Tab-separated table of C-alpha atoms in Angstrom:
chain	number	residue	atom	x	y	z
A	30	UNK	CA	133.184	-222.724	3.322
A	31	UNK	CA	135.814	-224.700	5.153
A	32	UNK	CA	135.536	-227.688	2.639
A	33	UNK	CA	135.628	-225.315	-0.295
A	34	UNK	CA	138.777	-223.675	1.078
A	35	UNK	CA	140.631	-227.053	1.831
A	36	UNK	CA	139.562	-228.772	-1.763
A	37	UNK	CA	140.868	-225.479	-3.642
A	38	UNK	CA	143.566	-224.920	-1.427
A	39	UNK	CA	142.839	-221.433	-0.701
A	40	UNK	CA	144.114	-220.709	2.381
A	41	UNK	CA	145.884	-217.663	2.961
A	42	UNK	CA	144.577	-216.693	-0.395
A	43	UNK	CA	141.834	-214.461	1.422
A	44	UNK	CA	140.907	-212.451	4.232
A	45	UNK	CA	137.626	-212.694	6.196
A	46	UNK	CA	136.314	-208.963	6.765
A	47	UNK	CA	133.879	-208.681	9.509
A	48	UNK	CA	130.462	-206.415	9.437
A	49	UNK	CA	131.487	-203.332	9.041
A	50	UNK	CA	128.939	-200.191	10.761
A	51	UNK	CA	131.459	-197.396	9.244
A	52	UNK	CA	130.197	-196.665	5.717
A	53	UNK	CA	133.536	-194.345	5.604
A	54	UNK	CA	135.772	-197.314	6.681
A	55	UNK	CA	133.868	-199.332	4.296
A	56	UNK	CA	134.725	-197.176	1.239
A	57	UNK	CA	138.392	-197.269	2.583
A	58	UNK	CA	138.821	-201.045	2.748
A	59	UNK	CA	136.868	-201.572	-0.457
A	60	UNK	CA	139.384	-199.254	-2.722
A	61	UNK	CA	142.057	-201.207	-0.582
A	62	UNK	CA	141.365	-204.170	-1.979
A	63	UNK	CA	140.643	-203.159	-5.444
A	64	UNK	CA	143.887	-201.616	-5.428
A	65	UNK	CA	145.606	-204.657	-4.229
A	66	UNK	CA	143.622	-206.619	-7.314
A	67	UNK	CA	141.400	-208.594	-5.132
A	68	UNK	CA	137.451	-209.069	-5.581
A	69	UNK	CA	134.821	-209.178	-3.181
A	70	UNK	CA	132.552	-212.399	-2.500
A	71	UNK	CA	129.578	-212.334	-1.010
A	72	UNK	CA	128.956	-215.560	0.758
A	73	UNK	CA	125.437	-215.513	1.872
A	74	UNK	CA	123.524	-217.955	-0.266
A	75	UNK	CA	120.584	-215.730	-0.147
A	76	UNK	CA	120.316	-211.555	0.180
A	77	UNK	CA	117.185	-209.418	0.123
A	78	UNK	CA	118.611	-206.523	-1.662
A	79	UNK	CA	122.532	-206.777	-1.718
A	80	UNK	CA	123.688	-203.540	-0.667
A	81	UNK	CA	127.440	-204.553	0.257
A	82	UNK	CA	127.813	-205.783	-4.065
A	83	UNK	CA	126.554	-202.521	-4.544
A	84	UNK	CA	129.247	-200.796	-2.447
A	85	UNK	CA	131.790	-203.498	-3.713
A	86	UNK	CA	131.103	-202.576	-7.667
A	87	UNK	CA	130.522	-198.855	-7.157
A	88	UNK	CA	134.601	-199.069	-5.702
A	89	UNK	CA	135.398	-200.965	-9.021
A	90	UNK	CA	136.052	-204.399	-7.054
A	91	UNK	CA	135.113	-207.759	-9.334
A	92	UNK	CA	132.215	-208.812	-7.532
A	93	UNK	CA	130.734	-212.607	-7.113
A	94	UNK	CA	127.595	-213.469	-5.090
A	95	UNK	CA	124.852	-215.601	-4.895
A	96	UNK	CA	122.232	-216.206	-7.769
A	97	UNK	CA	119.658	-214.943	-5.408
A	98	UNK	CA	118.024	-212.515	-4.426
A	99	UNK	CA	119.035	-208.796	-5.283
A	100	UNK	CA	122.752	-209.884	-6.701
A	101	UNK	CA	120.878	-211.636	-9.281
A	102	UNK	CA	119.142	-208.278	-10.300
A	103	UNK	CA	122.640	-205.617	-9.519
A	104	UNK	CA	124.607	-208.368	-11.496
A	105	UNK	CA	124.847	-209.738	-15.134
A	106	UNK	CA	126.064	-212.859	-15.353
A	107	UNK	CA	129.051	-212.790	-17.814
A	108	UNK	CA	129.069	-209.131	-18.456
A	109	UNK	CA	132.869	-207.510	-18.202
A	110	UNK	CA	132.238	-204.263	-17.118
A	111	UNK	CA	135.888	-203.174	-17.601
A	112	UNK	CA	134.527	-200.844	-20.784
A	113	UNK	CA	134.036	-198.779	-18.162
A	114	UNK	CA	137.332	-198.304	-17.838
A	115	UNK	CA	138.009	-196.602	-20.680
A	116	UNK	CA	135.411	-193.826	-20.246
A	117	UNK	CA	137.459	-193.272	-16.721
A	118	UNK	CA	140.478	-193.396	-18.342
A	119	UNK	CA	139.033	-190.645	-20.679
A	120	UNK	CA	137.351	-188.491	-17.748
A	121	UNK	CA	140.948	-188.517	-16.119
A	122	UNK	CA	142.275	-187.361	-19.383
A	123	UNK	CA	140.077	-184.539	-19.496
A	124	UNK	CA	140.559	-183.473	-15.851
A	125	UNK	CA	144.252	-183.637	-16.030
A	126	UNK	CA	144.505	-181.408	-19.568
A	127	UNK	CA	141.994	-178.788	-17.950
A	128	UNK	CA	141.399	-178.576	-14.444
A	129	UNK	CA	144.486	-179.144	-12.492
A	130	UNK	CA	146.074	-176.577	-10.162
A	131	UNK	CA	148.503	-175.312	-12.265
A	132	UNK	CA	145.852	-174.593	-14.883
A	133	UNK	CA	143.555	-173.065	-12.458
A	134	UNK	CA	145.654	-170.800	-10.805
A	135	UNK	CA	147.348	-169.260	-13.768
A	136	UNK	CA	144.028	-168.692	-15.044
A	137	UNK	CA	143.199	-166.699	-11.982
A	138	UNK	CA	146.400	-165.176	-11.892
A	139	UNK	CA	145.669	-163.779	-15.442
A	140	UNK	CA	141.984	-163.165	-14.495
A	141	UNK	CA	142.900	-160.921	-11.319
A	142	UNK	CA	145.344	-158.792	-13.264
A	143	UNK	CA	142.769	-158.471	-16.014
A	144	UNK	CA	140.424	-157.378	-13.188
A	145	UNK	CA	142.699	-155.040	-11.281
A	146	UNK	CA	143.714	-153.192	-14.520
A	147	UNK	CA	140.324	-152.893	-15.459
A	148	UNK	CA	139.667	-151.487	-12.094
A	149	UNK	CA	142.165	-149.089	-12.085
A	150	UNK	CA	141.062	-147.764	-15.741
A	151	UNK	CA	137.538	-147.519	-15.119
A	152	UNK	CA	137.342	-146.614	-11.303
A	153	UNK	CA	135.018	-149.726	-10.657
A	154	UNK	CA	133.795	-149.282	-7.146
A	155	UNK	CA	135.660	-146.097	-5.940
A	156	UNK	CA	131.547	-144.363	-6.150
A	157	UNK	CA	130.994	-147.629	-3.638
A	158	UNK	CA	133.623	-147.387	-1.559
A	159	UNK	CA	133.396	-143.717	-1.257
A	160	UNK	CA	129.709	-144.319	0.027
A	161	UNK	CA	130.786	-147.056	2.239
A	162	UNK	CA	133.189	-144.049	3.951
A	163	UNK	CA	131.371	-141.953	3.856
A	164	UNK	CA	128.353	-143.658	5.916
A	165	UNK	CA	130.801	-144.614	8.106
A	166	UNK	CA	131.675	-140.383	8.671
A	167	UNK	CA	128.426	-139.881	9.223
A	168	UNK	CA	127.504	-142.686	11.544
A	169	UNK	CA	130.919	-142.457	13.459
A	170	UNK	CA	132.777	-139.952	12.891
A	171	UNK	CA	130.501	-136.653	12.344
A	172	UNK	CA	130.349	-135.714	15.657
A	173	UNK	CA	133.969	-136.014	16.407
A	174	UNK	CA	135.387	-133.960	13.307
A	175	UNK	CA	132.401	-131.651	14.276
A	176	UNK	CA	134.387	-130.123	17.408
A	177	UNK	CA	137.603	-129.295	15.167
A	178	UNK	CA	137.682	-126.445	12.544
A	179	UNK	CA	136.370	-128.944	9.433
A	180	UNK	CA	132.854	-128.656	9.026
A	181	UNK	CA	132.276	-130.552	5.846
A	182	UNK	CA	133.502	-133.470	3.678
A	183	UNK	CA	133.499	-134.056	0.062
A	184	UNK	CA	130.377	-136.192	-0.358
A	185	UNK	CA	130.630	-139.294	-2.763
A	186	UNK	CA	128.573	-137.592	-5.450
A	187	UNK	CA	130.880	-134.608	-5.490
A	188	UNK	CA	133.719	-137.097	-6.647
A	189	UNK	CA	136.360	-135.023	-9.030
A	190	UNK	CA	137.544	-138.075	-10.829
């Protein structure tokens, strides 16, 4: 490697990251250097399955590695995959017209007064919460009101409305 970088006059031109046990950290510094435009190299000249060009590509990096081994399989030699790029490009589109914050909430602005009108004309879930009371009265509260001068309370059945 030293002979390579001397003859090509590369140094400076690259940064030596060691093993990494982190796979959090190693998302991080991948999309750190793909947003800096650099690429990842794999220098071994042989790997058994090639999990780091794996990570590497999945983060978008330009990924190089040896002819060997499971790089050969993940990558095809000569094959641009920046076509992806415009399907992201699309996907972002998409997202940004529909599903951004300011879309969402006003849709559940308009949702929740649809709702709470709806509630209010049609008494949704006054029978429910009259039940829910009135459990609680008889649970709770029965023996208590029983010592003052009300014996009985309108039951949720008997409800006038």
């Amino acid at each position: 490697m030293h002979g390579l970088i001397k003859e090509y006059n590369l140094n400076g031109q690259f940064r030596w990251i060691s093993s990494q046990t982190n796979r959090a950290r190693n998302g991080e510094l991948y999309r750190y250097v793909a947003d800096t435009r650099g690429a990842f190299v794999q220098p071994a000249l042989y790997e058994a399955f090639g999990l780091t060009v794996v990570e590497a590509m999945t983060c978008g990096l330009p990924t190089f590695a040896t002819c060997h081994g499971g790089p050969a399989e993940i990558i095809e030699h000569g094959e641009d995959p920046s076509y992806w790029k415009t399907f992201a490009d699309g996907g972002l589109k998409r997202i940004y017209e529909r599903y951004t914050w300011d879309i969402y909430s006003t849709r559940l602005m308009t949702l929740a007064g649809v709702y709470g009108f709806w509630k209010y004309v049609s008494k949704l879930e006054r029978l429910e919460t009259r039940r829910y009371l009135e459990m609680f009265y008889i649970l709770k509260f029965r023996d208590l009101v029983s010592k003052y001068e009300f014996k009985t309370v309108p039951r949720a059945s008997d409800d006038p409305h």
